[in-house]
Amino acid sequence: MEKIQDYIRNIPDFPKPGIQFKDITPLVKHPEILKVTVEELIKPFIEDNISYVAGMEARGFIFGTLAASVLGTGFIPLRKPGKLPYDVQSISYDLEYGSAALEVHVDAVNPGDNIILVDDLIATGGTAAASCMLLEKLGAVIKGCAFVIELDDLNGREKLARYPVHSLIHY
Ligand code: AMP
């Protein structure tokens, strides 16, 4: 895990003052570290009969697609409004300032599908909680959420109390 952490770069005050941005581009650039990260992400869910991995735009696509490939499942993209071309289900959620929304194709999930949600980082948990609710609207069973990075002080996992939460690196 320390090795993975070595490839996460902290960028102070990005994109605005006070934010310690966790940059995962050195990690995804390194073949061995990327491979180990994805293997560790999916480890708790290997026996869970996962139907699909879902991930949010944009960094959730990187880890989510690789996780799906290693698990032998397909991938479901959750996108910002107006990006998906077919009929969508949507959810809005609150941010610290303002609000945001995510969409998924209405035929992305069949009722009863077992899904894990993957993203690079959990901060307040708002994005992940909304993503789980969006998938549940379509009948998904959320088997867990996996993150490369968790910012512990923000207590994001409290918003995901109904699901197993697995994070590799804690700050
Ligand atoms: P939240 O909804 O507060 O849990 O925010 C999680 C989303 O915002 C994830 O998709 C992250 O990629 C992004 N994010 C939030 N805080 C950071 C941070 N300090 N560094 C990098 N990404 C972040």
CSV table of N, CA and C and ligand atoms in Angstrom, one decimal:
chain,number,residue,atom,x,y,z
A,1,MET,N,0.8,-1.2,0.0
A,1,MET,CA,0.0,0.0,0.0
A,1,MET,C,0.9,1.3,0.0
A,2,GLU,N,2.0,1.2,0.8
A,2,GLU,CA,2.9,2.4,0.8
A,2,GLU,C,3.4,2.7,-0.6
A,3,LYS,N,3.6,1.6,-1.4
A,3,LYS,CA,4.1,1.7,-2.8
A,3,LYS,C,3.0,2.5,-3.6
A,4,ILE,N,1.8,2.1,-3.4
A,4,ILE,CA,0.7,2.8,-4.2
A,4,ILE,C,0.7,4.3,-3.8
A,5,GLN,N,0.8,4.5,-2.5
A,5,GLN,CA,0.8,5.9,-2.0
A,5,GLN,C,1.9,6.7,-2.6
A,6,ASP,N,3.0,6.1,-2.8
A,6,ASP,CA,4.2,6.8,-3.4
A,6,ASP,C,3.8,7.4,-4.8
A,7,TYR,N,2.8,6.8,-5.4
A,7,TYR,CA,2.5,7.3,-6.8
A,7,TYR,C,1.2,8.2,-6.8
A,8,ILE,N,0.8,8.6,-5.7
A,8,ILE,CA,-0.3,9.6,-5.6
A,8,ILE,C,0.4,11.0,-5.2
A,9,ARG,N,0.1,11.9,-6.1
A,9,ARG,CA,0.8,13.2,-6.0
A,9,ARG,C,-0.2,14.2,-5.4
A,10,ASN,N,0.3,14.9,-4.3
A,10,ASN,CA,-0.6,15.9,-3.7
A,10,ASN,C,-0.3,17.3,-4.3
A,11,ILE,N,-1.4,17.9,-4.8
A,11,ILE,CA,-1.3,19.3,-5.4
A,11,ILE,C,-2.1,20.2,-4.5
A,12,PRO,N,-1.4,21.1,-3.8
A,12,PRO,CA,-2.0,22.0,-2.9
A,12,PRO,C,-2.8,23.1,-3.7
A,13,ASP,N,-3.9,23.5,-3.1
A,13,ASP,CA,-4.7,24.6,-3.7
A,13,ASP,C,-5.1,24.4,-5.1
A,14,PHE,N,-5.5,23.2,-5.5
A,14,PHE,CA,-6.0,22.9,-6.8
A,14,PHE,C,-7.4,22.1,-6.6
A,15,PRO,N,-8.4,22.5,-7.3
A,15,PRO,CA,-8.5,23.6,-8.3
A,15,PRO,C,-8.8,24.9,-7.7
A,16,LYS,N,-8.9,25.0,-6.3
A,16,LYS,CA,-9.1,26.3,-5.7
A,16,LYS,C,-8.4,26.3,-4.3
A,17,PRO,N,-8.1,27.4,-3.7
A,17,PRO,CA,-7.4,27.5,-2.5
A,17,PRO,C,-8.0,26.6,-1.4
A,18,GLY,N,-7.1,25.9,-0.7
A,18,GLY,CA,-7.6,25.1,0.4
A,18,GLY,C,-7.8,23.6,0.1
A,19,ILE,N,-7.9,23.3,-1.2
A,19,ILE,CA,-8.1,21.9,-1.6
A,19,ILE,C,-6.7,21.2,-1.8
A,20,GLN,N,-6.6,20.1,-1.2
A,20,GLN,CA,-5.4,19.2,-1.4
A,20,GLN,C,-5.8,18.2,-2.5
A,21,PHE,N,-5.5,18.5,-3.7
A,21,PHE,CA,-5.9,17.6,-4.8
A,21,PHE,C,-5.0,16.4,-4.9
A,22,LYS,N,-5.6,15.2,-4.9
A,22,LYS,CA,-4.9,13.9,-5.0
A,22,LYS,C,-4.8,13.5,-6.5
A,23,ASP,N,-3.6,13.7,-7.0
A,23,ASP,CA,-3.4,13.4,-8.5
A,23,ASP,C,-3.0,12.0,-8.7
A,24,ILE,N,-3.8,11.2,-9.4
A,24,ILE,CA,-3.6,9.8,-9.6
A,24,ILE,C,-2.9,9.5,-10.9
A,25,THR,N,-2.5,10.6,-11.7
A,25,THR,CA,-1.9,10.3,-13.0
A,25,THR,C,-0.5,9.6,-12.9
A,26,PRO,N,0.3,9.8,-11.8
A,26,PRO,CA,1.5,9.0,-11.8
A,26,PRO,C,1.2,7.5,-11.5
A,27,LEU,N,0.2,7.3,-10.7
A,27,LEU,CA,-0.2,5.9,-10.4
A,27,LEU,C,-0.7,5.2,-11.7
A,28,VAL,N,-1.5,5.8,-12.5
A,28,VAL,CA,-2.1,5.1,-13.7
A,28,VAL,C,-1.0,5.0,-14.8
A,29,LYS,N,0.0,5.8,-14.7
A,29,LYS,CA,1.1,5.7,-15.7
A,29,LYS,C,2.0,4.6,-15.5
A,30,HIS,N,2.0,4.0,-14.2
A,30,HIS,CA,3.0,3.0,-13.8
A,30,HIS,C,2.4,1.6,-14.0
A,31,PRO,N,2.9,0.8,-14.9
A,31,PRO,CA,2.2,-0.5,-15.2
A,31,PRO,C,2.0,-1.4,-14.0
A,32,GLU,N,3.0,-1.6,-13.2
A,32,GLU,CA,2.9,-2.5,-12.1
A,32,GLU,C,2.0,-2.0,-11.0
A,33,ILE,N,2.2,-0.7,-10.7
A,33,ILE,CA,1.4,-0.1,-9.6
A,33,ILE,C,-0.1,0.0,-10.0
A,34,LEU,N,-0.4,0.3,-11.3
A,34,LEU,CA,-1.7,0.3,-11.8
A,34,LEU,C,-2.4,-1.1,-11.6
A,35,LYS,N,-1.6,-2.1,-12.0
A,35,LYS,CA,-2.1,-3.5,-11.9
A,35,LYS,C,-2.5,-3.9,-10.5
A,36,VAL,N,-1.5,-3.6,-9.6
A,36,VAL,CA,-1.7,-4.0,-8.2
A,36,VAL,C,-2.9,-3.2,-7.6
A,37,THR,N,-3.0,-1.9,-7.9
A,37,THR,CA,-4.1,-1.1,-7.4
A,37,THR,C,-5.5,-1.7,-7.8
A,38,VAL,N,-5.6,-2.1,-9.1
A,38,VAL,CA,-6.9,-2.6,-9.5
A,38,VAL,C,-7.2,-4.0,-8.8
A,39,GLU,N,-6.1,-4.8,-8.7
A,39,GLU,CA,-6.3,-6.1,-8.0
A,39,GLU,C,-6.7,-5.9,-6.6
A,40,GLU,N,-6.1,-4.9,-5.9
A,40,GLU,CA,-6.5,-4.7,-4.5
A,40,GLU,C,-7.9,-4.1,-4.4
A,41,LEU,N,-8.3,-3.3,-5.4
A,41,LEU,CA,-9.6,-2.7,-5.3
A,41,LEU,C,-10.7,-3.7,-5.3
A,42,ILE,N,-10.6,-4.7,-6.2
A,42,ILE,CA,-11.7,-5.7,-6.3
A,42,ILE,C,-11.6,-6.9,-5.3
A,43,LYS,N,-10.5,-7.0,-4.6
A,43,LYS,CA,-10.3,-8.2,-3.8
A,43,LYS,C,-11.5,-8.6,-2.9
A,44,PRO,N,-12.1,-7.6,-2.2
A,44,PRO,CA,-13.2,-8.1,-1.3
A,44,PRO,C,-14.5,-8.5,-2.0
A,45,PHE,N,-14.5,-8.3,-3.3
A,45,PHE,CA,-15.8,-8.5,-4.0
A,45,PHE,C,-15.7,-9.7,-5.0
A,46,ILE,N,-14.6,-10.4,-5.0
A,46,ILE,CA,-14.4,-11.5,-6.0
A,46,ILE,C,-15.4,-12.6,-5.9
A,47,GLU,N,-15.9,-12.9,-4.7
A,47,GLU,CA,-16.8,-14.0,-4.5
A,47,GLU,C,-18.3,-13.5,-4.5
A,48,ASP,N,-18.5,-12.2,-4.8
A,48,ASP,CA,-19.8,-11.6,-4.7
A,48,ASP,C,-20.7,-11.7,-5.9
A,49,ASN,N,-20.3,-12.6,-6.9
A,49,ASN,CA,-21.2,-12.8,-8.1
A,49,ASN,C,-21.5,-11.4,-8.7
A,50,ILE,N,-20.5,-10.6,-8.9
A,50,ILE,CA,-20.8,-9.2,-9.5
A,50,ILE,C,-21.2,-9.3,-10.9
A,51,SER,N,-22.3,-8.6,-11.2
A,51,SER,CA,-22.8,-8.5,-12.6
A,51,SER,C,-22.1,-7.4,-13.4
A,52,TYR,N,-21.9,-6.3,-12.8
A,52,TYR,CA,-21.3,-5.1,-13.4
A,52,TYR,C,-20.5,-4.3,-12.4
A,53,VAL,N,-19.5,-3.6,-13.0
A,53,VAL,CA,-18.8,-2.5,-12.2
A,53,VAL,C,-19.4,-1.2,-12.8
A,54,ALA,N,-19.8,-0.3,-11.9
A,54,ALA,CA,-20.2,1.0,-12.4
A,54,ALA,C,-19.1,2.1,-11.9
A,55,GLY,N,-19.0,3.1,-12.7
A,55,GLY,CA,-18.0,4.2,-12.3
A,55,GLY,C,-18.4,5.5,-12.8
A,56,MET,N,-18.1,6.6,-12.1
A,56,MET,CA,-18.5,7.9,-12.5
A,56,MET,C,-17.4,8.6,-13.3
A,57,GLU,N,-17.9,9.5,-14.1
A,57,GLU,CA,-17.0,10.3,-14.9
A,57,GLU,C,-16.2,11.2,-14.0
A,58,ALA,N,-15.0,11.4,-14.2
A,58,ALA,CA,-14.2,10.8,-15.2
A,58,ALA,C,-13.2,9.8,-14.7
A,59,ARG,N,-12.6,10.0,-13.5
A,59,ARG,CA,-11.6,9.1,-13.1
A,59,ARG,C,-12.1,7.7,-12.6
A,60,GLY,N,-13.5,7.7,-12.3
A,60,GLY,CA,-14.1,6.4,-12.1
A,60,GLY,C,-14.1,5.5,-13.3
A,61,PHE,N,-14.0,6.1,-14.5
A,61,PHE,CA,-14.0,5.3,-15.7
A,61,PHE,C,-12.7,4.5,-15.8
A,62,ILE,N,-11.6,5.2,-15.4
A,62,ILE,CA,-10.2,4.5,-15.5
A,62,ILE,C,-10.2,3.3,-14.6
A,63,PHE,N,-10.5,3.4,-13.3
A,63,PHE,CA,-10.4,2.3,-12.4
A,63,PHE,C,-11.5,1.3,-12.6
A,64,GLY,N,-12.7,1.9,-12.9
A,64,GLY,CA,-13.9,1.0,-13.0
A,64,GLY,C,-13.8,0.1,-14.2
A,65,THR,N,-13.3,0.6,-15.3
A,65,THR,CA,-13.3,-0.3,-16.5
A,65,THR,C,-12.2,-1.4,-16.3
A,66,LEU,N,-11.1,-1.0,-15.7
A,66,LEU,CA,-10.0,-2.0,-15.4
A,66,LEU,C,-10.6,-3.0,-14.4
A,67,ALA,N,-11.3,-2.6,-13.4
A,67,ALA,CA,-11.8,-3.5,-12.4
A,67,ALA,C,-12.8,-4.5,-13.0
A,68,ALA,N,-13.6,-3.9,-13.9
A,68,ALA,CA,-14.6,-4.8,-14.6
A,68,ALA,C,-13.8,-5.9,-15.4
A,69,SER,N,-12.8,-5.5,-16.1
A,69,SER,CA,-12.1,-6.4,-16.9
A,69,SER,C,-11.4,-7.5,-16.1
A,70,VAL,N,-10.9,-7.1,-15.0
A,70,VAL,CA,-10.2,-8.1,-14.1
A,70,VAL,C,-11.3,-9.1,-13.5
A,71,LEU,N,-12.4,-8.5,-13.1
A,71,LEU,CA,-13.5,-9.3,-12.5
A,71,LEU,C,-14.2,-10.2,-13.6
A,72,GLY,N,-14.0,-9.8,-14.9
A,72,GLY,CA,-14.7,-10.5,-15.9
A,72,GLY,C,-16.1,-10.1,-16.1
A,73,THR,N,-16.4,-8.8,-15.8
A,73,THR,CA,-17.8,-8.2,-16.0
A,73,THR,C,-17.7,-7.1,-17.0
A,74,GLY,N,-18.9,-6.6,-17.3
A,74,GLY,CA,-19.0,-5.3,-18.1
A,74,GLY,C,-18.9,-4.1,-17.2
A,75,PHE,N,-18.9,-2.9,-17.8
A,75,PHE,CA,-18.8,-1.7,-17.1
A,75,PHE,C,-19.9,-0.8,-17.4
A,76,ILE,N,-20.5,-0.1,-16.4
A,76,ILE,CA,-21.6,0.9,-16.6
A,76,ILE,C,-21.1,2.3,-16.3
A,77,PRO,N,-21.1,3.2,-17.3
A,77,PRO,CA,-20.7,4.6,-17.1
A,77,PRO,C,-21.8,5.4,-16.5
A,78,LEU,N,-21.5,6.2,-15.4
A,78,LEU,CA,-22.4,7.2,-14.9
A,78,LEU,C,-21.8,8.5,-15.3
A,79,ARG,N,-22.7,9.3,-16.0
A,79,ARG,CA,-22.1,10.5,-16.6
A,79,ARG,C,-22.8,11.8,-16.2
A,80,LYS,N,-22.1,12.9,-16.4
A,80,LYS,CA,-22.7,14.2,-16.2
A,80,LYS,C,-23.8,14.5,-17.1
A,81,PRO,N,-24.8,15.3,-16.8
A,81,PRO,CA,-26.0,15.5,-17.6
A,81,PRO,C,-25.7,15.9,-19.1
A,82,GLY,N,-26.5,15.3,-19.9
A,82,GLY,CA,-26.4,15.6,-21.3
A,82,GLY,C,-25.4,14.9,-22.2
A,83,LYS,N,-24.7,14.0,-21.6
A,83,LYS,CA,-23.6,13.3,-22.3
A,83,LYS,C,-24.0,11.9,-22.9
A,84,LEU,N,-25.0,11.3,-22.2
A,84,LEU,CA,-25.4,10.0,-22.7
A,84,LEU,C,-26.5,10.1,-23.8
A,85,PRO,N,-26.4,9.3,-24.9
A,85,PRO,CA,-27.2,9.6,-26.0
A,85,PRO,C,-28.6,8.9,-26.0
A,86,TYR,N,-28.8,7.9,-25.1
A,86,TYR,CA,-30.1,7.2,-25.1
A,86,TYR,C,-30.9,7.7,-23.9
A,87,ASP,N,-32.1,7.0,-23.7
A,87,ASP,CA,-32.9,7.5,-22.5
A,87,ASP,C,-32.2,7.3,-21.2
A,88,VAL,N,-32.3,8.3,-20.3
A,88,VAL,CA,-31.5,8.2,-19.1
A,88,VAL,C,-32.4,8.3,-17.8
A,89,GLN,N,-31.9,7.7,-16.8
A,89,GLN,CA,-32.4,8.0,-15.4
A,89,GLN,C,-31.4,9.0,-14.8
A,90,SER,N,-31.9,9.9,-14.0
A,90,SER,CA,-31.0,11.0,-13.4
A,90,SER,C,-31.2,11.1,-11.9
A,91,ILE,N,-30.2,11.6,-11.3
A,91,ILE,CA,-30.2,12.0,-9.9
A,91,ILE,C,-29.5,13.3,-9.7
A,92,SER,N,-30.0,14.2,-8.8
A,92,SER,CA,-29.4,15.4,-8.4
A,92,SER,C,-28.9,15.2,-7.0
A,93,TYR,N,-27.8,15.9,-6.7
A,93,TYR,CA,-27.3,15.8,-5.3
A,93,TYR,C,-26.6,17.1,-4.9
A,94,ASP,N,-26.5,17.3,-3.6
A,94,ASP,CA,-25.9,18.6,-3.1
A,94,ASP,C,-24.4,18.5,-3.0
A,95,LEU,N,-23.8,19.6,-3.4
A,95,LEU,CA,-22.3,19.8,-3.2
A,95,LEU,C,-22.2,20.8,-2.1
A,96,GLU,N,-20.9,21.0,-1.7
A,96,GLU,CA,-20.7,22.0,-0.7
A,96,GLU,C,-21.3,23.3,-1.1
A,97,TYR,N,-21.0,23.7,-2.3
A,97,TYR,CA,-21.6,24.9,-2.9
A,97,TYR,C,-22.4,24.5,-4.1
A,98,GLY,N,-23.7,24.6,-4.1
A,98,GLY,CA,-24.5,24.3,-5.3
A,98,GLY,C,-24.9,22.8,-5.3
A,99,SER,N,-25.2,22.3,-6.6
A,99,SER,CA,-25.6,20.9,-6.7
A,99,SER,C,-25.0,20.4,-8.0
A,100,ALA,N,-25.1,19.1,-8.2
A,100,ALA,CA,-24.6,18.4,-9.4
A,100,ALA,C,-25.6,17.3,-9.7
A,101,ALA,N,-25.4,16.7,-10.9
A,101,ALA,CA,-26.3,15.6,-11.3
A,101,ALA,C,-25.5,14.5,-12.0
A,102,LEU,N,-26.0,13.3,-12.0
A,102,LEU,CA,-25.5,12.2,-12.7
A,102,LEU,C,-26.6,11.5,-13.5
A,103,GLU,N,-26.2,10.8,-14.6
A,103,GLU,CA,-27.2,10.1,-15.4
A,103,GLU,C,-26.6,8.7,-15.8
A,104,VAL,N,-27.6,7.8,-16.0
A,104,VAL,CA,-27.2,6.5,-16.5
A,104,VAL,C,-28.3,6.1,-17.5
A,105,HIS,N,-27.9,5.3,-18.5
A,105,HIS,CA,-28.9,4.8,-19.4
A,105,HIS,C,-29.9,3.9,-18.7
A,106,VAL,N,-31.1,4.0,-19.1
A,106,VAL,CA,-32.2,3.3,-18.4
A,106,VAL,C,-32.1,1.8,-18.6
A,107,ASP,N,-31.4,1.3,-19.7
A,107,ASP,CA,-31.2,-0.1,-19.9
A,107,ASP,C,-29.9,-0.6,-19.4
A,108,ALA,N,-29.2,0.2,-18.6
A,108,ALA,CA,-27.8,-0.2,-18.1
A,108,ALA,C,-27.9,-1.3,-17.1
A,109,VAL,N,-29.0,-1.4,-16.4
A,109,VAL,CA,-29.1,-2.4,-15.3
A,109,VAL,C,-30.4,-3.1,-15.4
A,110,ASN,N,-30.3,-4.4,-15.1
A,110,ASN,CA,-31.6,-5.2,-14.9
A,110,ASN,C,-31.8,-5.4,-13.5
A,111,PRO,N,-33.1,-5.3,-13.0
A,111,PRO,CA,-33.4,-5.5,-11.6
A,111,PRO,C,-32.7,-6.8,-11.1
A,112,GLY,N,-32.0,-6.6,-9.9
A,112,GLY,CA,-31.4,-7.7,-9.3
A,112,GLY,C,-29.9,-7.9,-9.7
A,113,ASP,N,-29.4,-7.1,-10.6
A,113,ASP,CA,-28.0,-7.1,-11.0
A,113,ASP,C,-27.1,-6.7,-9.7
A,114,ASN,N,-26.1,-7.5,-9.5
A,114,ASN,CA,-25.1,-7.1,-8.4
A,114,ASN,C,-24.1,-6.2,-8.9
A,115,ILE,N,-24.0,-5.0,-8.3
A,115,ILE,CA,-23.1,-4.0,-8.8
A,115,ILE,C,-22.1,-3.5,-7.8
A,116,ILE,N,-20.8,-3.3,-8.1
A,116,ILE,CA,-20.0,-2.5,-7.3
A,116,ILE,C,-19.6,-1.2,-8.0
A,117,LEU,N,-19.5,-0.2,-7.1
A,117,LEU,CA,-19.2,1.2,-7.6
A,117,LEU,C,-17.8,1.4,-7.4
A,118,VAL,N,-17.1,2.0,-8.4
A,118,VAL,CA,-15.6,2.3,-8.2
A,118,VAL,C,-15.4,3.7,-8.6
A,119,ASP,N,-14.6,4.4,-7.8
A,119,ASP,CA,-14.1,5.7,-8.1
A,119,ASP,C,-12.7,5.9,-7.6
A,120,ASP,N,-12.0,7.0,-8.0
A,120,ASP,CA,-10.6,7.2,-7.5
A,120,ASP,C,-10.6,7.6,-6.1
A,121,LEU,N,-11.6,8.4,-5.6
A,121,LEU,CA,-11.5,9.0,-4.3
A,121,LEU,C,-12.9,9.3,-3.7
A,122,ILE,N,-13.0,9.0,-2.4
A,122,ILE,CA,-14.2,9.4,-1.7
A,122,ILE,C,-13.8,10.6,-0.7
A,123,ALA,N,-14.5,11.7,-0.9
A,123,ALA,CA,-14.3,12.9,0.0
A,123,ALA,C,-15.5,13.0,0.9
A,124,THR,N,-16.5,13.8,0.5
A,124,THR,CA,-17.7,13.9,1.4
A,124,THR,C,-18.7,12.7,1.2
A,125,GLY,N,-18.5,11.9,0.1
A,125,GLY,CA,-19.3,10.7,-0.1
A,125,GLY,C,-20.6,11.1,-0.9
A,126,GLY,N,-20.8,12.4,-1.2
A,126,GLY,CA,-22.0,12.8,-1.9
A,126,GLY,C,-22.1,12.1,-3.3
A,127,THR,N,-21.0,12.1,-4.0
A,127,THR,CA,-21.1,11.6,-5.4
A,127,THR,C,-21.4,10.1,-5.4
A,128,ALA,N,-20.7,9.4,-4.5
A,128,ALA,CA,-20.9,7.9,-4.4
A,128,ALA,C,-22.3,7.6,-3.9
A,129,ALA,N,-22.8,8.3,-2.9
A,129,ALA,CA,-24.1,8.0,-2.4
A,129,ALA,C,-25.2,8.2,-3.5
A,130,ALA,N,-25.0,9.3,-4.2
A,130,ALA,CA,-26.0,9.6,-5.3
A,130,ALA,C,-25.9,8.5,-6.4
A,131,SER,N,-24.7,8.1,-6.7
A,131,SER,CA,-24.5,7.1,-7.7
A,131,SER,C,-25.2,5.7,-7.3
A,132,CYS,N,-25.0,5.4,-6.1
A,132,CYS,CA,-25.7,4.1,-5.6
A,132,CYS,C,-27.2,4.3,-5.7
A,133,MET,N,-27.7,5.4,-5.3
A,133,MET,CA,-29.2,5.6,-5.3
A,133,MET,C,-29.7,5.6,-6.8
A,134,LEU,N,-28.9,6.2,-7.7
A,134,LEU,CA,-29.2,6.2,-9.1
A,134,LEU,C,-29.3,4.7,-9.6
A,135,LEU,N,-28.4,3.9,-9.3
A,135,LEU,CA,-28.4,2.5,-9.8
A,135,LEU,C,-29.5,1.7,-9.1
A,136,GLU,N,-29.8,2.0,-7.8
A,136,GLU,CA,-30.9,1.4,-7.1
A,136,GLU,C,-32.2,1.7,-7.8
A,137,LYS,N,-32.3,3.0,-8.3
A,137,LYS,CA,-33.6,3.3,-9.0
A,137,LYS,C,-33.9,2.4,-10.1
A,138,LEU,N,-32.9,1.8,-10.7
A,138,LEU,CA,-33.0,0.9,-11.8
A,138,LEU,C,-33.1,-0.6,-11.4
A,139,GLY,N,-33.1,-0.8,-10.0
A,139,GLY,CA,-33.2,-2.1,-9.5
A,139,GLY,C,-31.9,-2.8,-9.2
A,140,ALA,N,-30.8,-2.1,-9.2
A,140,ALA,CA,-29.5,-2.7,-8.9
A,140,ALA,C,-29.4,-3.1,-7.4
A,141,VAL,N,-28.6,-4.1,-7.2
A,141,VAL,CA,-28.2,-4.5,-5.8
A,141,VAL,C,-26.8,-4.0,-5.6
A,142,ILE,N,-26.5,-3.0,-4.8
A,142,ILE,CA,-25.2,-2.5,-4.6
A,142,ILE,C,-24.4,-3.4,-3.6
A,143,LYS,N,-23.4,-4.1,-4.1
A,143,LYS,CA,-22.7,-5.0,-3.3
A,143,LYS,C,-21.5,-4.4,-2.6
A,144,GLY,N,-21.2,-3.1,-3.0
A,144,GLY,CA,-20.1,-2.4,-2.3
A,144,GLY,C,-19.6,-1.3,-3.1
A,145,CYS,N,-18.7,-0.5,-2.5
A,145,CYS,CA,-18.1,0.7,-3.1
A,145,CYS,C,-16.6,0.6,-2.9
A,146,ALA,N,-15.8,0.8,-3.9
A,146,ALA,CA,-14.3,0.7,-3.8
A,146,ALA,C,-13.7,2.0,-4.3
A,147,PHE,N,-12.7,2.4,-3.5
A,147,PHE,CA,-12.0,3.7,-3.8
A,147,PHE,C,-10.5,3.5,-3.6
A,148,VAL,N,-9.8,4.1,-4.5
A,148,VAL,CA,-8.3,4.1,-4.3
A,148,VAL,C,-8.0,4.9,-3.1
A,149,ILE,N,-8.6,6.1,-2.9
A,149,ILE,CA,-8.3,7.0,-1.8
A,149,ILE,C,-9.5,7.4,-1.0
A,150,GLU,N,-9.3,7.5,0.3
A,150,GLU,CA,-10.4,8.0,1.2
A,150,GLU,C,-9.9,9.1,2.0
A,151,LEU,N,-10.6,10.2,2.0
A,151,LEU,CA,-10.2,11.4,2.9
A,151,LEU,C,-11.0,11.2,4.2
A,152,ASP,N,-10.3,10.6,5.2
A,152,ASP,CA,-11.0,10.1,6.4
A,152,ASP,C,-11.8,11.2,7.1
A,153,ASP,N,-11.2,12.4,7.2
A,153,ASP,CA,-11.7,13.5,8.0
A,153,ASP,C,-13.1,13.9,7.5
A,154,LEU,N,-13.4,13.7,6.2
A,154,LEU,CA,-14.7,14.1,5.7
A,154,LEU,C,-15.9,13.1,5.9
A,155,ASN,N,-15.5,12.0,6.5
A,155,ASN,CA,-16.6,11.0,6.9
A,155,ASN,C,-17.5,10.6,5.8
A,156,GLY,N,-17.0,10.5,4.6
A,156,GLY,CA,-17.8,10.2,3.5
A,156,GLY,C,-18.5,8.8,3.6
A,157,ARG,N,-17.8,7.9,4.3
A,157,ARG,CA,-18.4,6.5,4.4
A,157,ARG,C,-19.6,6.5,5.2
A,158,GLU,N,-19.9,7.5,6.0
A,158,GLU,CA,-21.2,7.6,6.7
A,158,GLU,C,-22.3,7.6,5.8
A,159,LYS,N,-22.2,8.3,4.7
A,159,LYS,CA,-23.2,8.4,3.7
A,159,LYS,C,-23.4,7.1,2.9
A,160,LEU,N,-22.5,6.2,3.1
A,160,LEU,CA,-22.5,4.8,2.4
A,160,LEU,C,-22.7,3.7,3.4
A,161,ALA,N,-23.3,4.1,4.6
A,161,ALA,CA,-23.4,3.1,5.7
A,161,ALA,C,-24.1,1.8,5.3
A,162,ARG,N,-25.0,1.9,4.3
A,162,ARG,CA,-25.7,0.7,3.9
A,162,ARG,C,-24.9,-0.3,3.1
A,163,TYR,N,-23.7,0.1,2.7
A,163,TYR,CA,-22.9,-0.8,1.8
A,163,TYR,C,-21.5,-1.0,2.4
A,164,PRO,N,-20.9,-2.2,2.0
A,164,PRO,CA,-19.5,-2.3,2.3
A,164,PRO,C,-18.6,-1.3,1.6
A,165,VAL,N,-17.7,-0.6,2.3
A,165,VAL,CA,-16.9,0.4,1.6
A,165,VAL,C,-15.4,-0.1,1.8
A,166,HIS,N,-14.7,-0.1,0.7
A,166,HIS,CA,-13.3,-0.6,0.6
A,166,HIS,C,-12.4,0.5,0.0
A,167,SER,N,-11.5,1.0,0.8
A,167,SER,CA,-10.5,2.0,0.3
A,167,SER,C,-9.1,1.6,0.6
A,168,LEU,N,-8.2,1.9,-0.4
A,168,LEU,CA,-6.8,1.4,-0.3
A,168,LEU,C,-5.9,2.3,0.5
A,169,ILE,N,-6.0,3.6,0.3
A,169,ILE,CA,-5.2,4.6,0.9
A,169,ILE,C,-6.0,5.6,1.6
A,170,HIS,N,-5.6,5.8,2.9
A,170,HIS,CA,-6.3,6.8,3.7
A,170,HIS,C,-5.5,8.0,4.0
A,171,TYR,N,-6.1,9.2,3.9
A,171,TYR,CA,-5.5,10.5,4.3
A,171,TYR,C,-6.3,11.1,5.4
B,1,AMP,P1,-17.3,13.7,-2.9
B,1,AMP,O1,-18.6,13.6,-3.6
B,1,AMP,O2,-17.2,14.9,-2.0
B,1,AMP,O3,-17.0,12.4,-2.1
B,1,AMP,O4,-16.2,13.9,-4.0
B,1,AMP,C1,-15.7,12.8,-4.7
B,1,AMP,C2,-15.4,13.1,-6.1
B,1,AMP,O5,-14.7,14.4,-6.2
B,1,AMP,C3,-14.6,12.1,-6.7
B,1,AMP,O6,-15.1,11.8,-8.0
B,1,AMP,C4,-13.2,12.7,-6.8
B,1,AMP,O7,-12.5,12.4,-8.0
B,1,AMP,C5,-13.4,14.2,-6.6
B,1,AMP,N1,-12.6,14.8,-5.5
B,1,AMP,C6,-13.0,15.3,-4.4
B,1,AMP,N2,-12.0,15.8,-3.6
B,1,AMP,C7,-10.9,15.5,-4.3
B,1,AMP,C8,-9.5,15.7,-4.0
B,1,AMP,N3,-9.1,16.3,-2.8
B,1,AMP,N4,-8.6,15.3,-4.9
B,1,AMP,C9,-9.0,14.7,-6.0
B,1,AMP,N5,-10.3,14.5,-6.4
B,1,AMP,C10,-11.2,14.9,-5.5
